[in-house]
CSV table of C-alpha atoms in Angstrom, one decimal:
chain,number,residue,atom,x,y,z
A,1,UNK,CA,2.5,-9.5,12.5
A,2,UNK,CA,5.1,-8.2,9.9
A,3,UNK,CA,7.9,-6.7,12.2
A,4,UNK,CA,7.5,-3.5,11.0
A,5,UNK,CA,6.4,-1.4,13.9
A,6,UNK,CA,5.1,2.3,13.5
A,7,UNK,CA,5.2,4.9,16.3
A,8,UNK,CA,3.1,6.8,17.5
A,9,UNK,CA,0.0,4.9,16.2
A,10,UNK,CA,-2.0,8.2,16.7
A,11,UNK,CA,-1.7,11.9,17.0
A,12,UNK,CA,-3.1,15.0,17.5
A,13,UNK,CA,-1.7,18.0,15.6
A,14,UNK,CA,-2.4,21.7,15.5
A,15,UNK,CA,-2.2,23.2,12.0
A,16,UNK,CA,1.5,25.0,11.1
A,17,UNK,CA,2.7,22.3,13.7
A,18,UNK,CA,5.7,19.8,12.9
A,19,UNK,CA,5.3,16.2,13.6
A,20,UNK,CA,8.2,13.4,13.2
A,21,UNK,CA,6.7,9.9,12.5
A,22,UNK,CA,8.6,6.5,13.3
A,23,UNK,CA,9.1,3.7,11.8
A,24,UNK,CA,11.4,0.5,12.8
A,25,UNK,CA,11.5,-2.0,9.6
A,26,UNK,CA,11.8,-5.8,9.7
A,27,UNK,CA,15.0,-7.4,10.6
A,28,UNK,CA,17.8,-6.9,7.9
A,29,UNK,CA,15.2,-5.1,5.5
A,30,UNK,CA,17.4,-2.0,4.0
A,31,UNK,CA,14.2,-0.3,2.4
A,32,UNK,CA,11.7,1.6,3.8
A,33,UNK,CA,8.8,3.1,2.0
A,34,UNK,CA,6.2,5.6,3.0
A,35,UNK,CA,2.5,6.3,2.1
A,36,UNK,CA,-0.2,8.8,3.1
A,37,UNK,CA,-4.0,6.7,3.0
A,38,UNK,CA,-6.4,9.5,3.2
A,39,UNK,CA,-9.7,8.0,4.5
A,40,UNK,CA,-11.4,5.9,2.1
A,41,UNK,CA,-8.4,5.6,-0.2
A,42,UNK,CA,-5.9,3.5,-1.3
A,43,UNK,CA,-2.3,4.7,-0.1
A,44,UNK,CA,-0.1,7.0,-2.3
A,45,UNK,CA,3.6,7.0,-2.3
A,46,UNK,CA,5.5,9.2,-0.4
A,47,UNK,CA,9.3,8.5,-0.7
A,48,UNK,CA,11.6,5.5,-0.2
A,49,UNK,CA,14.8,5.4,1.6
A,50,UNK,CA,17.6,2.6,0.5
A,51,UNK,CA,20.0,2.2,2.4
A,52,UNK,CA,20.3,5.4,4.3
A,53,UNK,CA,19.6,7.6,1.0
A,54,UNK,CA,16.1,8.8,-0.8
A,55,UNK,CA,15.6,6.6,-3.5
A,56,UNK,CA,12.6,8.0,-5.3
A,57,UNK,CA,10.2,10.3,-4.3
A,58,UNK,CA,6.1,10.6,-4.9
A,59,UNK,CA,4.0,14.1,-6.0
A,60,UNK,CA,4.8,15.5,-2.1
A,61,UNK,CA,5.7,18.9,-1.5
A,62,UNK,CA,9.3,19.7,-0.2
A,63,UNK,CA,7.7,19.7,3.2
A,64,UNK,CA,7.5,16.1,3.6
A,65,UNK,CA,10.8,15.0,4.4
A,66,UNK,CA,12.5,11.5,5.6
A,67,UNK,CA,15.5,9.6,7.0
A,68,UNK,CA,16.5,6.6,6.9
A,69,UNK,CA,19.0,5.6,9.9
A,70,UNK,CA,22.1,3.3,10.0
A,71,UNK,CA,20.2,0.6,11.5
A,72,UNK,CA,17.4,0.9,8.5
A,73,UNK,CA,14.9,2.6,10.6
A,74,UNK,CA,13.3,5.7,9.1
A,75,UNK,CA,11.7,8.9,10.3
A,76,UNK,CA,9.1,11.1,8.1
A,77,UNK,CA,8.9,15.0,9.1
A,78,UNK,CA,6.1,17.1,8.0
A,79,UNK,CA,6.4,20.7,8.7
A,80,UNK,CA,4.0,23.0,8.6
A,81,UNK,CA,1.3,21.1,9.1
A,82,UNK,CA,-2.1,21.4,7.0
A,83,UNK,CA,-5.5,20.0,7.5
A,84,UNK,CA,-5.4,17.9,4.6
A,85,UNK,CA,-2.4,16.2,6.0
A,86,UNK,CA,-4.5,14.0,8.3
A,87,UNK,CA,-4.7,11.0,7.1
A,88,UNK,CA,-3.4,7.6,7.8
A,89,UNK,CA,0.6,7.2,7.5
A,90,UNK,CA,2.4,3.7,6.5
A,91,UNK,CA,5.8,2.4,6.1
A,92,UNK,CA,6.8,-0.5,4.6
A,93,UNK,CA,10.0,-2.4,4.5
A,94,UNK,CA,11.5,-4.5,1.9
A,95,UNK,CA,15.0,-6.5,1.5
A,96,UNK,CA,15.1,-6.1,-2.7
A,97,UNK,CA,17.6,-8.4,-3.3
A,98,UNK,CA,15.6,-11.5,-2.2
A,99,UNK,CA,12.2,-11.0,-1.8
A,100,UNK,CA,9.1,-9.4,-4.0
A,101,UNK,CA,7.5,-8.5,-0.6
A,102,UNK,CA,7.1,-5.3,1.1
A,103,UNK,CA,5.8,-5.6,4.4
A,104,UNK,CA,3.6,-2.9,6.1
A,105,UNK,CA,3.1,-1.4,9.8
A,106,UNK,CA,-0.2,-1.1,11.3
A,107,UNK,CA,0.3,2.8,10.5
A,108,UNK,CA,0.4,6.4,12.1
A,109,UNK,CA,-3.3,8.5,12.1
A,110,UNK,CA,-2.0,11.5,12.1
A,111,UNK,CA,-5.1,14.4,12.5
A,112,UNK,CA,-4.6,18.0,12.1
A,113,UNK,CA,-6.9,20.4,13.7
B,8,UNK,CA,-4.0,11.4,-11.8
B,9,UNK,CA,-5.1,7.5,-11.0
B,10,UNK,CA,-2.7,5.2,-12.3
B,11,UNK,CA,-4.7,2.3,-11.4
B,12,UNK,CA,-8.5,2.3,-11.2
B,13,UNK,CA,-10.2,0.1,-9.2
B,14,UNK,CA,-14.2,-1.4,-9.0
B,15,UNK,CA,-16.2,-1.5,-7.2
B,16,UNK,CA,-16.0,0.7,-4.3
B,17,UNK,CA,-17.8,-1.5,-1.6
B,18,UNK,CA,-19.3,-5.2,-2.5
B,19,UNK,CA,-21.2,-7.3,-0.8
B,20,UNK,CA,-21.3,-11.0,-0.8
B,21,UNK,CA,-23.2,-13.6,1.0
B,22,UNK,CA,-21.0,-16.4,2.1
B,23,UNK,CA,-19.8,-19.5,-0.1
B,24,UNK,CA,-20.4,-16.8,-2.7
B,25,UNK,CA,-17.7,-15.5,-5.6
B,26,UNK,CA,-16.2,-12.1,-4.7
B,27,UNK,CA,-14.8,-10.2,-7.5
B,28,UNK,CA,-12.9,-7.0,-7.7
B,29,UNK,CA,-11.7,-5.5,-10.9
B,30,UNK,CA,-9.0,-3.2,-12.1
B,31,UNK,CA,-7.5,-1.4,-14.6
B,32,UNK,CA,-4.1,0.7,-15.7
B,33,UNK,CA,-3.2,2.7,-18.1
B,34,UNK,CA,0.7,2.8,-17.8
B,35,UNK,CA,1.9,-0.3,-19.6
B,36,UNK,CA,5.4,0.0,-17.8
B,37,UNK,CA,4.2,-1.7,-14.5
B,38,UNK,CA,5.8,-5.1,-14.3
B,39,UNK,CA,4.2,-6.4,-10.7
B,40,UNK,CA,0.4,-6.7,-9.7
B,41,UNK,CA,-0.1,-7.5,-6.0
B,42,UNK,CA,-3.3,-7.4,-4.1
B,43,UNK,CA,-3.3,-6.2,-0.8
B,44,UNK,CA,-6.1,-7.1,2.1
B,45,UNK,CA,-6.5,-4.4,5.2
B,46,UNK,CA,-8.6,-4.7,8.2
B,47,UNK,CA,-9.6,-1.8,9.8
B,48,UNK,CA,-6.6,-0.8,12.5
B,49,UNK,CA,-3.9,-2.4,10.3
B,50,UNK,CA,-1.4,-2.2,7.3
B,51,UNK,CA,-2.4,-3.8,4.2
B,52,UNK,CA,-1.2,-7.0,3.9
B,53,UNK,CA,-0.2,-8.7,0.8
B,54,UNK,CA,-2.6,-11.5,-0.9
B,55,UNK,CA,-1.7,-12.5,-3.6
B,56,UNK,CA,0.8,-10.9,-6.9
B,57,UNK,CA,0.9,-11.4,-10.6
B,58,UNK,CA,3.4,-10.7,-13.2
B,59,UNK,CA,2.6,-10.1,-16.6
B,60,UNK,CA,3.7,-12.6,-18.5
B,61,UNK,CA,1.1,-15.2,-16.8
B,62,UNK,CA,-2.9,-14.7,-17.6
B,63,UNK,CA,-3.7,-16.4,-14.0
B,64,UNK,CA,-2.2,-17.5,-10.7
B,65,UNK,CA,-4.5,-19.5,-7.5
B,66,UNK,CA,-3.0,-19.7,-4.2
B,67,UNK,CA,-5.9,-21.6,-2.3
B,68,UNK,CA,-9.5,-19.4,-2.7
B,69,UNK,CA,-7.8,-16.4,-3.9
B,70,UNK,CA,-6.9,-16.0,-7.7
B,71,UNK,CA,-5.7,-13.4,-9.8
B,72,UNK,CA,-6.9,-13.0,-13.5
B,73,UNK,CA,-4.6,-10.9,-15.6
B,74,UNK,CA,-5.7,-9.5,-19.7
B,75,UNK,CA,-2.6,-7.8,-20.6
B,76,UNK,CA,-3.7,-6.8,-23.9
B,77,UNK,CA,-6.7,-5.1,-22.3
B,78,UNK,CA,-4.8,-3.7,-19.1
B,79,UNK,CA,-6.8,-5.3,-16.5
B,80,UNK,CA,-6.7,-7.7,-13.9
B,81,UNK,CA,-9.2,-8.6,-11.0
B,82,UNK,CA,-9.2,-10.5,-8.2
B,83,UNK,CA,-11.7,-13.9,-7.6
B,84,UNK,CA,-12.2,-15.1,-4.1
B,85,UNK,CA,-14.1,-18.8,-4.2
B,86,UNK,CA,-16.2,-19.5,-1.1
B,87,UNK,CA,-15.8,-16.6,0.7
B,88,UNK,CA,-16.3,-16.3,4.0
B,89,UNK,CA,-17.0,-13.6,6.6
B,90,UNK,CA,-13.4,-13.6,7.7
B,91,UNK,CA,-13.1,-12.3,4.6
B,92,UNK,CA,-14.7,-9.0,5.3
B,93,UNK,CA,-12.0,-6.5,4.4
B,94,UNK,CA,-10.8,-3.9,2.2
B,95,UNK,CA,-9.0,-4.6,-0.8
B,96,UNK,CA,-6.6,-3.0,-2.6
B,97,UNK,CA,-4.7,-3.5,-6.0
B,98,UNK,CA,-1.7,-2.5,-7.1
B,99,UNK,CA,1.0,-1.6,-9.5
B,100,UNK,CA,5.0,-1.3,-9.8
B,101,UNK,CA,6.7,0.9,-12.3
B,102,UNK,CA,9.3,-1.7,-14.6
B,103,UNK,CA,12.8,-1.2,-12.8
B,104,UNK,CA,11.2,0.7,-9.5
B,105,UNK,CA,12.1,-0.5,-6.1
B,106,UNK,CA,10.1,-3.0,-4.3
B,107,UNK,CA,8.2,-0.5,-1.9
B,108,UNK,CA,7.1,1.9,-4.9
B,109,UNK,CA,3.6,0.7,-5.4
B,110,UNK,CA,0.4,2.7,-7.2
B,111,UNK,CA,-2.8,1.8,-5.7
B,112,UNK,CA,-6.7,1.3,-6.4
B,113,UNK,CA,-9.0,3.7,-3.9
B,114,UNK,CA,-9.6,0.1,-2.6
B,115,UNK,CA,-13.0,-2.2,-2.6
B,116,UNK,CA,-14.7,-2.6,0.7
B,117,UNK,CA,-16.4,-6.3,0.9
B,118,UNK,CA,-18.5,-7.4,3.5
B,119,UNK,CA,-19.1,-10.9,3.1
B,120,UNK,CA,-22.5,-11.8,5.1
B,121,UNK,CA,-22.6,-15.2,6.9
């Protein structure tokens, strides 16, 4: 197990529906990552929260949107949900300053309908 | 636009056998090659990673062969065995991007027959 810990780890979504996924990173890790995996590929960057602030975003509309929390957990938002948003959701977390690692959650599978 | 192109899509290995999975980038500003192994219900998890000033690194079955003049890099697993069976994913950083910012392959799916 990594430590990272996603929440839900599935859901159900209407389209034009918002949905808030969770993500609580490894101990003392101050960046969290996120990723879409569409089914049968490889994950694609979403954005990345350091230390409470977005620090570099992926080719995501405005819709996708994130926060990172004092504690180093982070939130993702999507609003106005779209069928092509269902798909498998990662974080990872990382602690740059001494390690090459970043470790993932188990994920979110998030399906619109 | 895929950064990093990965082959093949699915491979299939009988066991004690060499499993190989190839890749390929374009953007000669990535600076950090890990591989990444996912079973189904989980994250991907990381294997093995390459930088690339060094043409190969082992870390028990699993090595990494890196052509930096050619842009490509592939992964060997020796012996491998059904516990194996997985999907596989490479990947690649941007030079000065944060840790978590990775581009990946569409991943290999190996089954690995006992």
């Amino acid at each position: 197990e990594t430590g990272v810990t996603q929440s839900p780890t599935h859901l159900i979504k209407t389209r034009g529906q918002q949905v808030t996924l969770r993500c609580s990173s490894q101990s003392g890790h101050n960046t969290v990552s996120w990723y879409q995996q569409a089914l049968g590929q490889g994950p694609q960057f979403i954005f990345q929260y350091y230390r409470e602030e977005e620090n570099g975003r992926g080719n995501f509309p405005p819709r996708f949107s994130g926060l990172q929390f004092p504690n180093y957990s982070s939130e993702l938002n999507v609003n106005a949900l779209e069928l092509d948003d269902s798909a498998l959701y990662l974080c990872a977390s990382s602690l740059p300053e001494t390690s090459t690692e970043a470790f993932f959650g188990q994920g979110t599978r998030l399906t619109v309908v | 636009q895929q950064q990093v192109k990965q082959s093949p899509q699915s491979l299939i290995v009988q066991k004690g056998g060499i499993s190989i999975i190839n890749c390929a980038y374009e953007n000669t500003a990535f600076d950090y090659f890990p591989w990444y192994q996912q079973f189904p219900g989980k994250g991907p998890a990381l294997l093995i990673a390459i930088r690339p000033d060094v043409s190969e690194k082992k870390e028990g079955r699993f090595t990494i062969s890196f052509n930096k003049s050619a842009k490509q890099f592939s992964l060997h697993i020796m012996d491998s065995q059904p516990g194996d069976s997985a999907t596989y994913f490479c990947a690649a950083r941007p030079r000065g991007s944060t840790l978590g910012r990775l581009y990946f392959g569409r991943g290999t799916q190996l089954t690995v027959w006992p």
